[in-house]
Amino acid sequence: GIIAEFGKQWYQRRVRVFPTTFELPSDYHIFVEEFKRSPNSTWIMKPIAKSQGKGIFLFRKLKDIMEWKKEDSWKVDGTRDDREPVENYVVQKYIDNPYLIGGRKFDIRCYVLVTSYIPLKVWLYRSGFGRMSNSRYSTDAIEDTYVHLTNVAIQKTAPDYDPEKGCKWSLIQLRMYLMTKHGPEAVETLFRAMDDIFIKSLQSVQKIMINDKHCFELYGYDVLIDETLKPWLLEINASPSLTASNQQDYDLKFKLLHDVLTVIDMEGKLTGKEKRVGGFDLMWNDGPVYGEELVMEGMPHPPYSTNTRLGGFNDREENLKSMMRSHTNSVK
């Protein structure tokens, strides 16, 4: 994982990028030790093999998860216990101080495209969305999924859900809102920290991923912001949902898929030197990628990519038209 790859020093310097996490039932006894160190904490259980918020619940008492208690599968008499094994779950310490908008919790879905692991080549999509809950946030009723889970599949079953309005904000709306509240500098720092999460998480698994030049991966990153404007990595979805909840959502995902195929370039129209393709910005190419402004001004290069515009203006159509004109001229 990230800590094993980059060490405790990096992890502590970044003051954690993901909540304390264990896998049950295999890590049950280690988890219990951590649970006892924070007796008043809230924890969240997530099934490994499910999606759309299915099977997720919060708890504060060990008795609520006793069925995940890892025990020897052999009985005293030497025969094997043939009870059905419990489903594998991930348990995380619940972030109970989320940033709230209108008193409601939200998290952010970002799209990251990896076209190569060796060398690592990563593209970040400018557009994304914030998923809002329909109910005001409170830690009093941890069993209320409408309060604590932002999954659209959960929220759309709420009694007051409006399918026309939905429960999403575009990422550009969210970024502008945060800038009006906290200023450009604080928001830029927040989004740079999110960039760092994307790259470090991929680097942590780079050595164990099967690299095939004919393959690519589109990941859906779920990030939560707490009340101090610190981003937390909640999970990485290898098969992010591309089902649309309304017309705005459909437009975003249609354009996302179009741009994925353009980056993949099965027709061989790209030069391979592009830093921008549609809504995707190249953020890592065996090292940080720098924006044209630094190259033109001859400024010193920082140790992070400056070529990302997460939550920025997505003028993808103009970019694609410009690329098409360049390709047409080169063919003539």
Coordinates of C-alpha atoms in Angstrom, one line a residue:
G1 CA 0.0 0.0 0.0
I2 CA 0.9 3.7 0.1
I3 CA 2.6 3.5 3.5
A4 CA 4.7 0.5 2.6
E5 CA 5.8 2.1 -0.7
F6 CA 6.7 5.6 0.5
G7 CA 7.3 5.0 4.3
K8 CA 5.9 6.5 7.4
Q9 CA 7.8 9.8 7.0
W10 CA 5.9 10.6 3.8
Y11 CA 2.6 9.4 5.3
Q12 CA 3.1 11.6 8.4
R13 CA 4.2 14.6 6.4
R14 CA 1.0 14.4 4.5
V15 CA -0.8 13.8 7.8
R16 CA -2.6 10.8 6.3
V17 CA -4.4 10.7 3.0
F18 CA -7.0 7.9 3.8
P19 CA -8.8 6.9 7.0
T20 CA -7.5 4.1 9.2
T21 CA -8.6 1.0 7.3
F22 CA -8.7 -2.8 7.9
E23 CA -10.0 -5.8 6.0
L24 CA -12.4 -8.1 7.8
P25 CA -12.4 -10.9 8.9
S26 CA -8.6 -11.3 8.2
D27 CA -7.6 -8.1 10.2
Y28 CA -10.2 -8.5 12.9
H29 CA -7.9 -8.8 15.9
I30 CA -5.7 -5.9 14.8
F31 CA -8.8 -3.9 14.2
V32 CA -10.0 -4.6 17.7
E33 CA -6.8 -3.2 19.2
E34 CA -7.3 0.0 17.3
F35 CA -11.0 0.1 18.1
K36 CA -10.2 0.0 21.9
R37 CA -7.7 2.9 21.5
S38 CA -10.6 5.0 20.2
P39 CA -13.6 3.8 22.1
N40 CA -15.9 6.6 21.2
S41 CA -15.2 6.6 17.5
T42 CA -17.6 5.8 14.7
W43 CA -16.6 3.2 12.0
I44 CA -18.0 2.4 8.6
M45 CA -18.3 -1.1 7.1
K46 CA -18.2 -1.6 3.3
P47 CA -18.5 -4.9 1.4
I48 CA -15.6 -5.4 -0.9
A49 CA -17.6 -7.0 -3.8
K50 CA -20.7 -4.6 -3.9
S51 CA -21.4 -1.2 -5.2
Q52 CA -23.9 1.7 -5.1
G53 CA -23.9 1.8 -1.3
K54 CA -25.2 -1.8 -0.9
G55 CA -24.3 -3.4 2.5
I56 CA -22.7 -0.3 4.0
F57 CA -23.4 0.5 7.6
L58 CA -22.0 2.5 10.5
F59 CA -21.3 1.2 14.0
R60 CA -19.8 2.2 17.4
K61 CA -20.0 -1.2 19.2
L62 CA -18.1 -4.4 18.5
K63 CA -21.2 -6.5 19.1
D64 CA -22.5 -5.1 15.8
I65 CA -19.8 -6.9 13.8
M66 CA -19.4 -10.1 15.8
E67 CA -20.0 -12.3 12.7
W68 CA -16.7 -11.0 11.3
K69 CA -14.8 -12.1 14.3
K70 CA -12.0 -14.3 12.8
E71 CA -11.9 -17.7 14.4
D72 CA -10.1 -21.0 13.6
S73 CA -12.0 -22.9 11.0
W74 CA -11.1 -26.2 12.8
K75 CA -13.1 -27.5 15.7
V76 CA -11.7 -29.0 18.9
D77 CA -12.4 -32.5 17.7
G78 CA -10.3 -32.0 14.6
T79 CA -13.1 -31.6 12.1
R80 CA -13.5 -28.6 9.9
D81 CA -16.2 -26.0 10.7
D82 CA -18.4 -26.0 7.6
R83 CA -20.2 -22.8 8.4
E84 CA -20.6 -20.4 5.5
P85 CA -17.7 -17.9 5.6
V86 CA -18.7 -14.2 6.0
E87 CA -18.4 -11.8 3.2
N88 CA -15.1 -9.8 3.1
Y89 CA -15.6 -6.2 4.3
V90 CA -13.4 -3.1 4.6
V91 CA -13.8 -1.2 7.8
Q92 CA -12.7 2.4 8.1
K93 CA -12.7 5.0 10.8
Y94 CA -15.5 7.3 9.9
I95 CA -14.6 10.9 9.0
D96 CA -17.1 12.6 11.4
N97 CA -16.2 16.2 10.6
P98 CA -17.0 16.5 6.9
Y99 CA -17.2 19.8 5.2
L100 CA -20.9 20.7 4.9
I101 CA -22.8 22.7 2.3
G102 CA -26.2 23.8 3.5
G103 CA -25.7 21.5 6.5
R104 CA -25.4 18.5 4.2
K105 CA -22.5 16.1 3.6
F106 CA -21.0 15.5 0.2
D107 CA -18.0 13.7 -1.5
I108 CA -16.3 14.2 -4.8
R109 CA -16.0 11.9 -7.8
C110 CA -13.0 12.4 -10.0
Y111 CA -11.9 10.5 -13.1
V112 CA -8.4 9.4 -13.6
L113 CA -7.2 7.6 -16.8
V114 CA -4.1 5.4 -16.7
T115 CA -2.8 4.5 -20.2
S116 CA 0.5 2.9 -18.9
Y117 CA 1.9 1.7 -15.6
I118 CA 5.4 1.2 -16.8
P119 CA 6.2 4.0 -17.3
L120 CA 3.4 5.5 -15.4
K121 CA 1.2 7.8 -17.6
V122 CA -1.8 9.4 -16.0
W123 CA -4.5 11.7 -17.3
L124 CA -6.9 13.7 -15.1
Y125 CA -10.4 14.7 -16.3
R126 CA -11.3 18.3 -15.6
S127 CA -15.0 17.6 -14.9
G128 CA -16.5 15.6 -12.1
F129 CA -19.2 16.1 -9.5
G130 CA -20.0 16.4 -5.9
R131 CA -22.5 13.9 -4.6
M132 CA -24.8 15.5 -2.0
S133 CA -26.9 13.9 0.7
N134 CA -30.6 14.9 0.9
S135 CA -30.7 15.1 4.7
R136 CA -28.9 17.4 7.1
Y137 CA -25.7 16.0 8.7
S138 CA -25.8 14.7 12.2
T139 CA -23.9 12.0 14.1
D140 CA -26.9 11.3 16.3
A141 CA -28.5 8.7 14.0
I142 CA -25.7 6.7 12.5
E143 CA -28.3 4.2 11.0
D144 CA -29.7 6.9 8.7
T145 CA -28.2 6.1 5.3
Y146 CA -29.7 9.3 3.8
V147 CA -27.5 11.3 6.1
H148 CA -24.2 9.5 5.8
L149 CA -24.1 7.9 2.4
T150 CA -23.9 10.1 -0.7
N151 CA -24.3 7.3 -3.3
V152 CA -27.0 8.3 -5.8
A153 CA -28.5 4.8 -5.7
I154 CA -29.2 5.5 -2.0
Q155 CA -30.2 9.1 -2.2
K156 CA -32.7 8.7 -5.0
T157 CA -34.8 6.5 -2.8
A158 CA -35.2 9.3 -0.2
P159 CA -38.8 10.6 0.2
D160 CA -37.9 14.2 -0.8
Y161 CA -35.6 13.3 -3.7
D162 CA -36.2 15.4 -6.8
P163 CA -35.1 13.5 -10.0
E164 CA -35.0 16.7 -12.0
K165 CA -32.6 18.5 -9.7
G166 CA -30.8 15.3 -8.6
C167 CA -28.2 15.4 -5.8
K168 CA -25.1 16.4 -7.7
W169 CA -23.1 19.6 -8.2
S170 CA -20.7 19.9 -11.1
L171 CA -17.0 20.1 -10.0
I172 CA -16.7 23.6 -11.4
Q173 CA -19.7 24.7 -9.3
L174 CA -18.2 23.2 -6.2
R175 CA -14.8 24.8 -6.8
M176 CA -16.3 28.2 -7.4
Y177 CA -18.4 27.8 -4.2
L178 CA -15.3 26.9 -2.2
M179 CA -13.3 29.9 -3.7
T180 CA -16.0 32.3 -2.6
K181 CA -15.9 30.9 0.9
H182 CA -12.1 30.4 1.4
G183 CA -10.3 32.2 -1.4
P184 CA -8.3 31.0 -4.4
E185 CA -5.1 30.1 -2.6
A186 CA -6.8 27.7 -0.1
V187 CA -8.7 26.0 -2.8
E188 CA -5.7 25.7 -5.0
T189 CA -3.8 24.0 -2.1
L190 CA -6.8 21.6 -1.6
F191 CA -6.8 20.6 -5.3
R192 CA -3.1 20.2 -5.4
A193 CA -3.4 17.8 -2.4
M194 CA -6.0 15.8 -4.4
D195 CA -3.6 15.6 -7.3
D196 CA -1.0 14.2 -4.9
I197 CA -3.4 11.6 -3.7
F198 CA -4.1 10.4 -7.3
I199 CA -0.4 10.0 -8.2
K200 CA 0.8 8.5 -4.9
S201 CA -2.0 5.9 -4.9
L202 CA -1.1 4.8 -8.4
Q203 CA 2.6 4.7 -7.6
S204 CA 1.9 2.5 -4.6
V205 CA 0.6 -0.3 -6.8
Q206 CA 2.7 0.4 -9.9
K207 CA 5.1 -2.5 -9.3
I208 CA 2.4 -5.1 -8.9
M209 CA 0.1 -4.1 -11.7
I210 CA 0.2 -6.1 -14.9
N211 CA 1.3 -3.7 -17.6
D212 CA 0.0 -4.2 -21.1
K213 CA 0.4 -1.5 -23.8
H214 CA -2.9 -2.6 -25.3
C215 CA -4.9 -1.9 -22.0
F216 CA -6.0 1.2 -20.1
E217 CA -7.9 1.8 -16.8
L218 CA -10.4 4.5 -16.1
Y219 CA -10.7 4.9 -12.3
G220 CA -13.4 6.7 -10.3
Y221 CA -11.8 8.4 -7.2
D222 CA -14.0 9.2 -4.3
V223 CA -12.6 12.0 -2.1
L224 CA -14.2 13.6 1.0
I225 CA -13.2 17.0 2.3
D226 CA -13.3 17.7 6.0
E227 CA -14.0 20.9 7.8
T228 CA -10.3 21.9 7.6
L229 CA -10.3 21.6 3.8
K230 CA -8.2 18.4 4.0
P231 CA -9.0 15.8 1.3
W232 CA -9.4 12.2 2.3
L233 CA -9.3 9.3 -0.1
L234 CA -12.3 7.1 0.5
E235 CA -12.0 4.6 -2.3
I236 CA -10.9 4.0 -5.8
N237 CA -13.4 2.4 -8.2
A238 CA -11.9 0.2 -10.9
S239 CA -15.3 0.2 -12.7
P240 CA -16.9 3.5 -12.0
S241 CA -20.6 3.7 -12.7
L242 CA -21.4 5.4 -16.1
T243 CA -25.2 5.3 -15.6
A244 CA -26.7 8.8 -15.8
S245 CA -29.0 10.1 -13.1
N246 CA -30.2 13.2 -15.2
Q247 CA -29.4 15.0 -18.4
Q248 CA -26.4 16.9 -17.0
D249 CA -24.9 13.7 -15.7
Y250 CA -25.5 12.0 -19.1
D251 CA -23.7 14.9 -20.9
L252 CA -20.7 14.6 -18.5
K253 CA -20.3 10.9 -18.9
F254 CA -20.9 10.9 -22.7
K255 CA -18.1 13.5 -23.1
L256 CA -15.9 11.6 -20.7
L257 CA -16.2 8.3 -22.7
H258 CA -15.7 10.2 -25.9
D259 CA -12.5 11.8 -24.6
V260 CA -11.3 8.4 -23.2
L261 CA -11.4 6.9 -26.7
T262 CA -9.7 10.0 -28.1
V263 CA -6.8 9.6 -25.7
I264 CA -6.6 5.9 -26.4
D265 CA -6.2 6.9 -30.1
M266 CA -7.0 3.6 -31.8
E267 CA -6.9 5.4 -35.2
G268 CA -3.4 6.7 -34.6
K269 CA -4.2 10.4 -35.0
L270 CA -2.3 11.8 -32.1
T271 CA 1.4 12.6 -32.0
G272 CA 2.0 11.2 -28.5
K273 CA 3.3 14.6 -27.3
E274 CA -0.1 16.0 -26.4
K275 CA -0.5 17.5 -22.9
R276 CA -4.3 18.0 -23.3
V277 CA -6.8 15.9 -25.1
G278 CA -10.4 17.0 -24.9
G279 CA -11.3 17.3 -21.1
F280 CA -8.2 15.3 -20.1
D281 CA -5.0 16.9 -18.9
L282 CA -1.8 14.8 -18.8
M283 CA -0.7 15.0 -15.1
W284 CA 2.1 12.4 -15.0
N285 CA 4.3 11.0 -17.8
D286 CA 7.0 9.1 -15.9
G287 CA 7.3 12.3 -13.9
P288 CA 5.3 15.5 -13.2
V289 CA 4.0 17.3 -16.3
Y290 CA 4.3 21.1 -16.4
G291 CA 1.9 23.6 -17.9
E292 CA 3.0 25.7 -20.8
E293 CA 3.2 28.9 -18.7
L294 CA 6.2 27.4 -16.8
V295 CA 7.9 26.3 -20.0
M296 CA 7.4 29.6 -21.7
E297 CA 8.6 31.7 -18.7
G298 CA 11.5 29.5 -17.9
M299 CA 10.4 29.2 -14.3
P300 CA 11.9 26.5 -12.0
H301 CA 9.9 23.3 -12.0
P302 CA 8.1 22.2 -8.8
P303 CA 8.0 18.5 -7.7
Y304 CA 4.4 18.3 -8.7
S305 CA 2.4 18.6 -12.0
T306 CA 1.2 22.0 -12.9
N307 CA -0.7 20.8 -16.0
T308 CA -4.0 19.9 -14.2
R309 CA -7.2 21.9 -14.2
L310 CA -9.5 19.8 -12.0
G311 CA -12.8 21.7 -11.5
G312 CA -11.6 24.3 -14.1
F313 CA -13.3 25.5 -17.3
N314 CA -13.6 22.5 -19.6
D315 CA -13.4 23.9 -23.1
R316 CA -12.9 20.4 -24.5
E317 CA -14.8 21.0 -27.8
E318 CA -12.4 23.8 -28.8
N319 CA -9.4 21.6 -27.9
L320 CA -10.7 18.7 -30.0
K321 CA -11.5 21.0 -33.0
S322 CA -7.9 22.4 -32.8
M323 CA -6.5 18.9 -32.7
M324 CA -8.6 17.9 -35.7
R325 CA -7.4 20.9 -37.7
S326 CA -3.8 20.1 -36.9
H327 CA -4.2 16.5 -37.9
T328 CA -6.0 17.5 -41.1
N329 CA -3.2 19.9 -42.0
S330 CA -0.5 17.4 -41.3
V331 CA -2.2 14.8 -43.6
K332 CA -2.3 17.3 -46.6

